[in-house]
CSV table of C-alpha atoms in Angstrom, one decimal:
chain,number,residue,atom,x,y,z
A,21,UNK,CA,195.1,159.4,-28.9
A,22,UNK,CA,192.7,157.4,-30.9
A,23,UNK,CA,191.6,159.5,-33.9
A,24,UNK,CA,189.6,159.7,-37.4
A,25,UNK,CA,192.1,161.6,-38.5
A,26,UNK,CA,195.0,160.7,-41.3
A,27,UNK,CA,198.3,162.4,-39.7
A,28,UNK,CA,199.2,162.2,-36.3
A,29,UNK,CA,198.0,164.1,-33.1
A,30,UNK,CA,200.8,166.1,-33.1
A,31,UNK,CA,201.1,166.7,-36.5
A,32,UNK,CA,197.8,167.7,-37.5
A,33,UNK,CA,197.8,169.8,-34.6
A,34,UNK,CA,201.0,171.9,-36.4
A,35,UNK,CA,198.7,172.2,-39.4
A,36,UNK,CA,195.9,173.4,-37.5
A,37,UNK,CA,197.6,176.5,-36.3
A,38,UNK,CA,198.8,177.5,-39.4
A,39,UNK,CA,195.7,176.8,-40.7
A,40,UNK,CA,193.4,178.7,-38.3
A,41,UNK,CA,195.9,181.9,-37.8
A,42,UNK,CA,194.1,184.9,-39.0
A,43,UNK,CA,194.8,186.1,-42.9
A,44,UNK,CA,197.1,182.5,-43.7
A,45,UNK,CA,195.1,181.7,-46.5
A,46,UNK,CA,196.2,178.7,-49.0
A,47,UNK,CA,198.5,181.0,-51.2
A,48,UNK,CA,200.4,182.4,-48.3
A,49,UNK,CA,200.0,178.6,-46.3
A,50,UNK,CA,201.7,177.4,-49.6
A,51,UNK,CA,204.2,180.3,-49.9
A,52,UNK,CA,205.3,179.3,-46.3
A,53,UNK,CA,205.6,175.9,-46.8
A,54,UNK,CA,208.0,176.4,-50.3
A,55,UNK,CA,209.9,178.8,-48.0
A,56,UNK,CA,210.2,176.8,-45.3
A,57,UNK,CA,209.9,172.8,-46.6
A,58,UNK,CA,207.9,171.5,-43.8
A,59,UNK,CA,205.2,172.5,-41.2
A,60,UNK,CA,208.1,172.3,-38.4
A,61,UNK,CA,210.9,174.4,-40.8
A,62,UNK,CA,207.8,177.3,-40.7
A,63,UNK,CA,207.3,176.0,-36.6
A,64,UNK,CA,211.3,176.5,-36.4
A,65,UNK,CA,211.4,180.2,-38.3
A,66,UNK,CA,212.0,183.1,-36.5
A,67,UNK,CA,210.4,186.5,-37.2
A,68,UNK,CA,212.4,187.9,-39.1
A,69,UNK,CA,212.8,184.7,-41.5
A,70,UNK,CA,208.6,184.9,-41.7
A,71,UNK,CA,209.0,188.4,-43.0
A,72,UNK,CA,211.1,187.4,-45.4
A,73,UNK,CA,208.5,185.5,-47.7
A,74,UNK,CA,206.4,187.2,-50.2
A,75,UNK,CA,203.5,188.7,-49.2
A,76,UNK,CA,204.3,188.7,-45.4
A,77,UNK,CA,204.8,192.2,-44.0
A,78,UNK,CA,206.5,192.5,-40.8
A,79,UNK,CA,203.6,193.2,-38.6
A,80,UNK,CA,202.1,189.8,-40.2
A,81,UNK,CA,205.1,187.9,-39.2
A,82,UNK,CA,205.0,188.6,-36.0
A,83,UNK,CA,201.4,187.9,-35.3
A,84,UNK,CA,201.9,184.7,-37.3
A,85,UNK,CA,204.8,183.3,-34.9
A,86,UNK,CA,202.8,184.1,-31.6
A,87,UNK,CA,199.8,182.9,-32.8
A,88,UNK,CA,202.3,179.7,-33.7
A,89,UNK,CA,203.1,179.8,-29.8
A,90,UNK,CA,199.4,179.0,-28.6
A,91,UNK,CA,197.9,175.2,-29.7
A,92,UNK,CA,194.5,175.6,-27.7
A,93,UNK,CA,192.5,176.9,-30.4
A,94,UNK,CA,193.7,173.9,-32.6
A,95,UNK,CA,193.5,171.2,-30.2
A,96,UNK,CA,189.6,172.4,-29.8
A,97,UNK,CA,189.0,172.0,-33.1
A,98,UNK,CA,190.9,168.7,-33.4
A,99,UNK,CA,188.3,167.8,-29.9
A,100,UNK,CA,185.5,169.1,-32.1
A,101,UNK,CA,186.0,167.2,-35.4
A,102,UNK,CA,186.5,164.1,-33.1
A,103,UNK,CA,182.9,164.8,-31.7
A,104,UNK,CA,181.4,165.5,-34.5
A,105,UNK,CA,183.1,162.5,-36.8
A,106,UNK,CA,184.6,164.6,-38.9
A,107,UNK,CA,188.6,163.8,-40.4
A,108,UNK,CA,190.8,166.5,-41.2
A,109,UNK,CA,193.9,165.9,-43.7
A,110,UNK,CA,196.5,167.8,-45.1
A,111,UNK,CA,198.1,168.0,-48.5
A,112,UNK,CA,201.1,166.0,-47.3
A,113,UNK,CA,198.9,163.0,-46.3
A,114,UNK,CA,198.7,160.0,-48.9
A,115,UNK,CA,194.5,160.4,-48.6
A,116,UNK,CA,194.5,163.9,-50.2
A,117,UNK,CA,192.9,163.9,-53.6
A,118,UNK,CA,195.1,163.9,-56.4
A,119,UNK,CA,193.7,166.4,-58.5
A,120,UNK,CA,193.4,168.8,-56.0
A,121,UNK,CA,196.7,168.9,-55.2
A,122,UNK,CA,197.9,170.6,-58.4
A,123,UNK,CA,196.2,173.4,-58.6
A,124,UNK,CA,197.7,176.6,-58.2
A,125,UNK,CA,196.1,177.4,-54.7
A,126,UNK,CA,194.8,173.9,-53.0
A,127,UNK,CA,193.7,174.1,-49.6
A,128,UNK,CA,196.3,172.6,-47.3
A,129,UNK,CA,193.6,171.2,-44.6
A,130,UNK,CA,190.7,169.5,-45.8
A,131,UNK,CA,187.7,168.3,-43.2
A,132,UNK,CA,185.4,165.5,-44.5
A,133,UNK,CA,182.6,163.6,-43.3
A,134,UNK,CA,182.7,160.4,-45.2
A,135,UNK,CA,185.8,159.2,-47.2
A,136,UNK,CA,187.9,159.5,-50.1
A,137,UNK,CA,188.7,156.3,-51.9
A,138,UNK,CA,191.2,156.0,-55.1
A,139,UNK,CA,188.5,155.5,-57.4
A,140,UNK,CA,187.3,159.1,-56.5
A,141,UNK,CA,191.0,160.7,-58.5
A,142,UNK,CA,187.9,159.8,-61.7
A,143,UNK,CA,185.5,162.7,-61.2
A,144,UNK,CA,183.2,165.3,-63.0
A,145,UNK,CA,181.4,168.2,-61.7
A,146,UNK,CA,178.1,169.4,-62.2
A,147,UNK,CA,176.9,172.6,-61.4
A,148,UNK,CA,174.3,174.8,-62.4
A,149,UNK,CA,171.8,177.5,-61.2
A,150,UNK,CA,169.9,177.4,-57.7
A,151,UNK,CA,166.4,178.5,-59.7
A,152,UNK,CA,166.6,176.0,-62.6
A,153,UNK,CA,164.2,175.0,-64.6
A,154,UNK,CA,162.7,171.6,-64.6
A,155,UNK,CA,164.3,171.0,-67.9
A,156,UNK,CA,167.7,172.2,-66.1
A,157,UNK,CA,166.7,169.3,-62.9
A,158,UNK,CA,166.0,166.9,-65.8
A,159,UNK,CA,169.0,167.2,-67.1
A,160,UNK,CA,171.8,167.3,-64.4
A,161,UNK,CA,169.9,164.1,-62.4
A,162,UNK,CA,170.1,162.4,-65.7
A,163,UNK,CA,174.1,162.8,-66.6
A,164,UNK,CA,174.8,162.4,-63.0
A,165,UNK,CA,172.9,159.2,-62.3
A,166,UNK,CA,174.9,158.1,-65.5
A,167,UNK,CA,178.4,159.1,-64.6
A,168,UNK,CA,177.8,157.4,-61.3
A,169,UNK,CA,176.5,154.5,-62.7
A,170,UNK,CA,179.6,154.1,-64.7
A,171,UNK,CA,182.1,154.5,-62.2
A,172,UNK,CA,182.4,158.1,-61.9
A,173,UNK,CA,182.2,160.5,-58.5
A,174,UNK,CA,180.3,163.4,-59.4
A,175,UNK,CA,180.9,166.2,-57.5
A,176,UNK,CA,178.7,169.2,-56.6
A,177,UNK,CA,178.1,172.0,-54.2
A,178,UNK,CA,175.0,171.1,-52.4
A,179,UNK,CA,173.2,174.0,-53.2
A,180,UNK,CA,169.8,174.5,-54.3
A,181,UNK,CA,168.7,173.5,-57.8
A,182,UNK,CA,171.5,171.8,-60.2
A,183,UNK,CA,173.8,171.1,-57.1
A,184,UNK,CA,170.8,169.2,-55.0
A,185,UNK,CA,169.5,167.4,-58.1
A,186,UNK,CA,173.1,166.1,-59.5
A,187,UNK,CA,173.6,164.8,-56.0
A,188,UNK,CA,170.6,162.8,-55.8
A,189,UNK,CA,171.1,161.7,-59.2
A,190,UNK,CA,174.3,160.4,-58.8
A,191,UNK,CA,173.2,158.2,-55.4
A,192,UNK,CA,170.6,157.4,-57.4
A,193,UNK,CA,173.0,155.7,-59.8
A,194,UNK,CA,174.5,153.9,-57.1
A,195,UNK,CA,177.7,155.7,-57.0
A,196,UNK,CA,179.6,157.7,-55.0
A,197,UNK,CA,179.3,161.8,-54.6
A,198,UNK,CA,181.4,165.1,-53.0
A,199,UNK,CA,179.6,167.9,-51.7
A,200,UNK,CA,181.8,170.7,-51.1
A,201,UNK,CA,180.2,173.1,-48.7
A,202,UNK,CA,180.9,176.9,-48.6
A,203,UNK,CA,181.0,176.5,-44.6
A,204,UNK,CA,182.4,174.7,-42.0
A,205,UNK,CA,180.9,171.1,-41.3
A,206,UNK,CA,179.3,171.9,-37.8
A,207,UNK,CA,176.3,172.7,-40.2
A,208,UNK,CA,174.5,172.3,-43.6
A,209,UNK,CA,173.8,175.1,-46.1
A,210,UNK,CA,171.2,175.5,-46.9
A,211,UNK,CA,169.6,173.9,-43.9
A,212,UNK,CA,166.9,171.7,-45.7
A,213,UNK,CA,169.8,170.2,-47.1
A,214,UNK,CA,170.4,168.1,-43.8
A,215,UNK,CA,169.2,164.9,-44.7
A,216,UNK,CA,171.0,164.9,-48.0
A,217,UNK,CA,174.4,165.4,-46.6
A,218,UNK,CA,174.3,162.6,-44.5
A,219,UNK,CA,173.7,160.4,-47.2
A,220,UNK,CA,175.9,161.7,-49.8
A,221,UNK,CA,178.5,161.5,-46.7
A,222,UNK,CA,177.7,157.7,-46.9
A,223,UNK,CA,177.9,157.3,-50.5
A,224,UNK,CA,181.3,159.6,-50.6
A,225,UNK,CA,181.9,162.5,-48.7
A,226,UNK,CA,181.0,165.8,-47.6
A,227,UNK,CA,183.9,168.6,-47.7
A,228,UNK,CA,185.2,171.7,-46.4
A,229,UNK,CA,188.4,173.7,-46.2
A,230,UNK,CA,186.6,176.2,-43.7
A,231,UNK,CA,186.5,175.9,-40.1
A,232,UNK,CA,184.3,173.2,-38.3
A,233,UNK,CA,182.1,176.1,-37.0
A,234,UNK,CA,182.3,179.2,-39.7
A,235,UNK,CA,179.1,179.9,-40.7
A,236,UNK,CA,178.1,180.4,-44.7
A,237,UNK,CA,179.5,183.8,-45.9
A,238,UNK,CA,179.1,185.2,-49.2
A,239,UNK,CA,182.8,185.7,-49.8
A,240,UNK,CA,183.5,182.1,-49.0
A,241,UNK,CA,181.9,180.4,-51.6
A,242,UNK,CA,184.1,181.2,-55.0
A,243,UNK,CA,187.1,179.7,-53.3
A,244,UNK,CA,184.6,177.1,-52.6
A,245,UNK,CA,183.8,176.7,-56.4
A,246,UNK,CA,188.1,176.4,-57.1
A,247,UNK,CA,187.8,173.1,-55.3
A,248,UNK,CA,184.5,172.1,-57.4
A,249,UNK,CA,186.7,172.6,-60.3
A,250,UNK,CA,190.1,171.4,-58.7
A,251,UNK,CA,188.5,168.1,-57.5
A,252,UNK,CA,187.2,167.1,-61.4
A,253,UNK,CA,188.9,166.1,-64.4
A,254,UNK,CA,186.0,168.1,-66.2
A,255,UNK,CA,183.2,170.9,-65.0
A,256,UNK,CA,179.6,170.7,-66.6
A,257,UNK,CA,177.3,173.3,-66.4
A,258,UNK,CA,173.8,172.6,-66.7
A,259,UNK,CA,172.1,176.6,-66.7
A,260,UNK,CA,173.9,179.5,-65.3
A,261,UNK,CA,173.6,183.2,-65.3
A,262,UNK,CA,176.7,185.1,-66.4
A,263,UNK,CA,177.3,186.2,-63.5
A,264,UNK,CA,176.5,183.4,-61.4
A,265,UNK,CA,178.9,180.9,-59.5
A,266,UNK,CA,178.8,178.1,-61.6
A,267,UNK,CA,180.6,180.4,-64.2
A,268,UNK,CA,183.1,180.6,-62.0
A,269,UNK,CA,183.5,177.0,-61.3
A,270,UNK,CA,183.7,177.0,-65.1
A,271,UNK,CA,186.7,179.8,-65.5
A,272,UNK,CA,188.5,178.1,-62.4
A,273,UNK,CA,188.5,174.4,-64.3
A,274,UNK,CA,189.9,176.5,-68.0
A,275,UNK,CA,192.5,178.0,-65.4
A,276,UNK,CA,193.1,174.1,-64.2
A,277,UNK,CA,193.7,172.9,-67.8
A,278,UNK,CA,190.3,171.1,-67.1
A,279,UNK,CA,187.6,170.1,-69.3
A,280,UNK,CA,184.6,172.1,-69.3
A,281,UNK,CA,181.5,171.7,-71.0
A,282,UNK,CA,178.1,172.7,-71.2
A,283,UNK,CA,174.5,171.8,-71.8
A,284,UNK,CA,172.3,173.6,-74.2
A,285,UNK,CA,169.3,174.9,-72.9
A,286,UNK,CA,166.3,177.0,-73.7
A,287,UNK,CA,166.7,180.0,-75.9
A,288,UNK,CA,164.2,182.1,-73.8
A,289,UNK,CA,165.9,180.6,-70.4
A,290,UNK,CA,167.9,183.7,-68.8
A,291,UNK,CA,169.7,180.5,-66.9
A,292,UNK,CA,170.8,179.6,-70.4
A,293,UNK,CA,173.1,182.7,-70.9
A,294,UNK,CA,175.9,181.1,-69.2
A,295,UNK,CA,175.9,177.1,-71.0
A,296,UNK,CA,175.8,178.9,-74.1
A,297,UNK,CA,178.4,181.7,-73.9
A,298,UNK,CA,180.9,178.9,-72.5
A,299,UNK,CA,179.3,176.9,-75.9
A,300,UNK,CA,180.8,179.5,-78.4
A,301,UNK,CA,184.2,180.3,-76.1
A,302,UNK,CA,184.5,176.3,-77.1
A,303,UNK,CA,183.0,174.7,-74.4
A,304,UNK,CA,182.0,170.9,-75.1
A,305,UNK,CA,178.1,170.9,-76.1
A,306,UNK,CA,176.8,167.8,-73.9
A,307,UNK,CA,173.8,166.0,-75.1
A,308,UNK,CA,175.0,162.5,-73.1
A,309,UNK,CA,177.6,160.5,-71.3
A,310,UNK,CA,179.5,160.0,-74.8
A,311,UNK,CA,180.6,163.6,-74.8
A,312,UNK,CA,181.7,163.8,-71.3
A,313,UNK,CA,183.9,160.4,-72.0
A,314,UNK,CA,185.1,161.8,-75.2
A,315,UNK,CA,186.4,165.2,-73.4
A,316,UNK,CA,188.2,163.9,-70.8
A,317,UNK,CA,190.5,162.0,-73.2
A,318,UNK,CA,192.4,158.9,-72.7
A,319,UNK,CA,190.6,157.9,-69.4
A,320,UNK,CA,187.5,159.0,-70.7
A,321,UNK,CA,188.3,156.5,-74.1
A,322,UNK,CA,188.6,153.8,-72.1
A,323,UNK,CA,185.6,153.9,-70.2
A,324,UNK,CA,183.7,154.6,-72.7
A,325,UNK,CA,182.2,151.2,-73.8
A,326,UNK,CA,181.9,150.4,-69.8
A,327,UNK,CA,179.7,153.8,-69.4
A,328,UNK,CA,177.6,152.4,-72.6
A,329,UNK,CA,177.0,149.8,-71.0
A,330,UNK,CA,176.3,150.7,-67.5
A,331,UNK,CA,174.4,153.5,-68.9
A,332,UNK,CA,172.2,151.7,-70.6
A,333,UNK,CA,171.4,149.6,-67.1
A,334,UNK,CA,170.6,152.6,-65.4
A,335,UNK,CA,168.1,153.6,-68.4
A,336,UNK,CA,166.8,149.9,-68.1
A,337,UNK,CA,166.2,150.7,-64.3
A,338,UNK,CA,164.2,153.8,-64.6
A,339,UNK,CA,161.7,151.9,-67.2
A,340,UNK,CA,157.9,152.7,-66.3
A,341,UNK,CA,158.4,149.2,-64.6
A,342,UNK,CA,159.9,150.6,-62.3
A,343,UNK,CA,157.4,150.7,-59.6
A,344,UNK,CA,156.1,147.5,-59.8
A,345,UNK,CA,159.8,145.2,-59.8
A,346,UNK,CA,162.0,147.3,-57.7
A,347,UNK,CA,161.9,146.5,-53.8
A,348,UNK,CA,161.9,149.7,-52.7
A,349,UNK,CA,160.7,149.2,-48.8
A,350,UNK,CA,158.3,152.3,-48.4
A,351,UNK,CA,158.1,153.5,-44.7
A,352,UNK,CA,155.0,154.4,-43.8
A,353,UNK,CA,155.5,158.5,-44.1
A,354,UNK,CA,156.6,157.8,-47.6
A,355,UNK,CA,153.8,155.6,-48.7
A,356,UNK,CA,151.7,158.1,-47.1
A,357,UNK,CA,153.0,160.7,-49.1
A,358,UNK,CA,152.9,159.0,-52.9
A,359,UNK,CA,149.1,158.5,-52.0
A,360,UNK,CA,148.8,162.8,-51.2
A,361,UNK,CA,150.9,163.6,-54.6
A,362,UNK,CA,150.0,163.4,-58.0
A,363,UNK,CA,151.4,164.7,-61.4
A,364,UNK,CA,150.0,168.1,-60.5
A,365,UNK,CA,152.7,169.9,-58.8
A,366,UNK,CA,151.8,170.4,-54.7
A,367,UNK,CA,154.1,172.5,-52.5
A,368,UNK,CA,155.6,170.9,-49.2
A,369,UNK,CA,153.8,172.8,-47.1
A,370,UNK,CA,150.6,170.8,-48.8
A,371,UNK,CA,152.2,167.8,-47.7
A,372,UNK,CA,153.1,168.9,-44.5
A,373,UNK,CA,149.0,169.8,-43.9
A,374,UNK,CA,147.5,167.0,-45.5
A,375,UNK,CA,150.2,163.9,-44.3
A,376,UNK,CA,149.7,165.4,-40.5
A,377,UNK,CA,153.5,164.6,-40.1
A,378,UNK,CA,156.2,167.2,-38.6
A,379,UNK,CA,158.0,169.7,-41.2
A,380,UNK,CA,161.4,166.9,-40.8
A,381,UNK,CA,159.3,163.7,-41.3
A,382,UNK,CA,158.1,164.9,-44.3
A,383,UNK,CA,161.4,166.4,-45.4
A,384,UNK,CA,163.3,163.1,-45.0
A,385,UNK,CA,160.7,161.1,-47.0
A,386,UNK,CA,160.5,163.5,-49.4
A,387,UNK,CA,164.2,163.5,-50.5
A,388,UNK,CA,164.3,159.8,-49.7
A,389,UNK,CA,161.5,159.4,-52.7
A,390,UNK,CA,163.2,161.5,-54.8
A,391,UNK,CA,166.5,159.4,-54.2
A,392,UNK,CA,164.3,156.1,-55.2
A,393,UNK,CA,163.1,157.4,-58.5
A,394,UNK,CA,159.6,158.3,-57.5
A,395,UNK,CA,158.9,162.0,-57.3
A,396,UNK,CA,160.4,164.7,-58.7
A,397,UNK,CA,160.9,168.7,-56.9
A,398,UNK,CA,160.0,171.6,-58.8
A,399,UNK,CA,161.6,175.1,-58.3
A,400,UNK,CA,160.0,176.5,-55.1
A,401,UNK,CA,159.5,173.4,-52.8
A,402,UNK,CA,157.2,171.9,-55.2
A,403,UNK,CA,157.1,168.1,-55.5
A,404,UNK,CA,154.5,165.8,-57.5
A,405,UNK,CA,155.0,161.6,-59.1
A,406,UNK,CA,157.7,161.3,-61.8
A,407,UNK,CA,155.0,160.0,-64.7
A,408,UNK,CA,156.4,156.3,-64.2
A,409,UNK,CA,155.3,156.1,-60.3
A,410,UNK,CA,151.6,157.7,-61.3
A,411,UNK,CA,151.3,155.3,-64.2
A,412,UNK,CA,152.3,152.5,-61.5
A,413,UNK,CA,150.2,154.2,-58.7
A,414,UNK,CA,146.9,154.8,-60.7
């Protein structure tokens, strides 16, 4: 069978079922496989050998080996992720990212939509708040147009706020970004996301360990954030809450003997609480792609006159100039559009009234403008000209 898939038919299929049986998560998928030295040694294992690993009681062993008996629920997904265009590899095949792999829990099956190249084992996350500030937006496009400009996959969660924005600005940068979803890849969360993960999917891939159809669920999204951090060499946090889940991206990557650092924000910023508690635990403060190369240590070193450079390209590109010397092939929605905005912020729904175009027209152009340097979002679905396109534009 022709497939997109790494492995082969048969083989995948093996991981599958492990995979999708009930309560096998990675630690006890992992547990299994040190027990039993292959997919087929824990195929081969009888009952009573199952029981015998930690963790597995005797009731789970037995509904691990029938569920073992039974491939249709596998092959359906493998039929699914064909459909859909989606690969599926394990941690045994030569594609699986590096880093990941030596963690203390890594997910044993990965689906993607996109690929992974070697150039992606030099990453950095960036993840922050979903109501950031506009200082907090500023800030995470900035280092992540930067880090992709020099070479680096910057890698994010595809959430609202920081995640959206350090996407963007790393395609932006011409380089290549992971999205790691906290659902399967039969959908997008959020859902305005769409458009997005299609082209970060292009430009580097969109990930998930979950099942092609499980829908977003609370408790899936801090083993999510373990695969943020396990992807990285280093985790940056650009405004967080305590409590939130890009402080436990941070705590996951410390675990990882990762780099984390932080950017300083307001003092009167709730959303700073987090950058600056990680600060004085001896987080790295960032102010620029100089500390990011300096932190992730010999690789970092030498890069670090490359990323000068290349940074300094990128700057050059974003010049107020910008508008006029760039080809930047407006369709007709988004030319519309730039004339509706200005540097007063105007909510979507504005554009949606006053462009006459359908909710998803306007959508698409809108994150395609933000992709081509032109208008910036502001918290709440706000959107108006980054100062160099009204300058150009008036």
């Amino acid at each position: 069978m022709d497939s997109n898939n790494y492995g082969t038919y048969d083989t995948t299929i093996k991981w599958l079922q492990l995979h999708l049986v009930q309560d096998v998560g990675p630690r006890t998928f992992t547990r299994l496989l040190e027990a039993f030295e292959s997919i087929d040694g824990i195929f081969s294992a009888s009952v009573y050998r199952l029981a015998s690993v930690k963790g597995i009681s005797q009731k789970k062993a037995e509904f691990i080996f029938n569920s073992l008996r039974n491939d249709s629920v596998a092959k359906k997904e493998y039929e699914l992720a064909e459909r859909l265009g989606i690969k599926i590899i394990t941690i045994e095949d030569p594609g699986y990212p590096i880093l990941l792999k030596k963690i203390d829990d890594p997910p044993q099956v990965i689906y993607i939509k996109g690929d992974i190249i070697r150039s992606d084992n030099l990453a950095v996350a960036i993840v922050g708040s979903r109501t950031c500030s506009q200082y907090g937006c500023e800030q995470a496009s900035r280092l992540a147009h930067l880090l992709a400009a020099a070479g680096v996959t910057v890698v994010s969660g595809l959430a609202r706020g920081i995640d959206t924005v350090a996407h963007r600005g790393a395609i932006a940068g011409g380089g290549r970004t992971f999205a790691v979803q906290g659902r399967g890849l039969g959908g997008v969360f959020p859902p305005e996301n769409s458009d997005l993960a299609d082209i970060i999917a292009a430009n580097g891939a969109v990930l998930s360990e979950l099942p092609i159809t499980m829908e977003p669920i609370g408790a899936n999204f801090p083993a999510r954030n373990r695969i943020i951090a396990g992807l990285s060499l280093a985790t940056i946090i650009v405004e967080a809450r305590r409590r939130g889940g890009a402080l436990i991206t941070a705590r996951l990557a410390q675990e990882y003997n990762r780099e984390v650092l932080a950017v300083p924000g307001r003092i009167d910023n709730p959303c700073s609480e987090g950058p600056h508690a990680l600060i004085r635990e001896g987080a790295t403060l960032v102010t620029g792609i100089d500390d990011i190369m300096e932190a992730i240590g010999a690789v970092g070193a030498t890069l670090k006159e490359y990323a000068g450079v290349k940074a300094s390209q990128a700057v050059a590109r974003l010049e107020p100039n910008l508008f006029d010397n760039f080809n930047l092939n407006l369709s007709d929605d988004e030319q519309l559009i730039l004339e509706k905005l200005s540097s007063e912020p105007q909510h979507v729904d504005f554009v949606i009234y006053h462009t006459g175009r359908t909710p998803g027209r306007v959508n698409a152009a809108l994150t395609s403008l933000q992709l081509k340097g032109l208008i910036k979002q502001l918290p709440g679905s706000f959107f108006a000209l980054k100062s160099n396109t009204a300058a150009s534009a008036g």
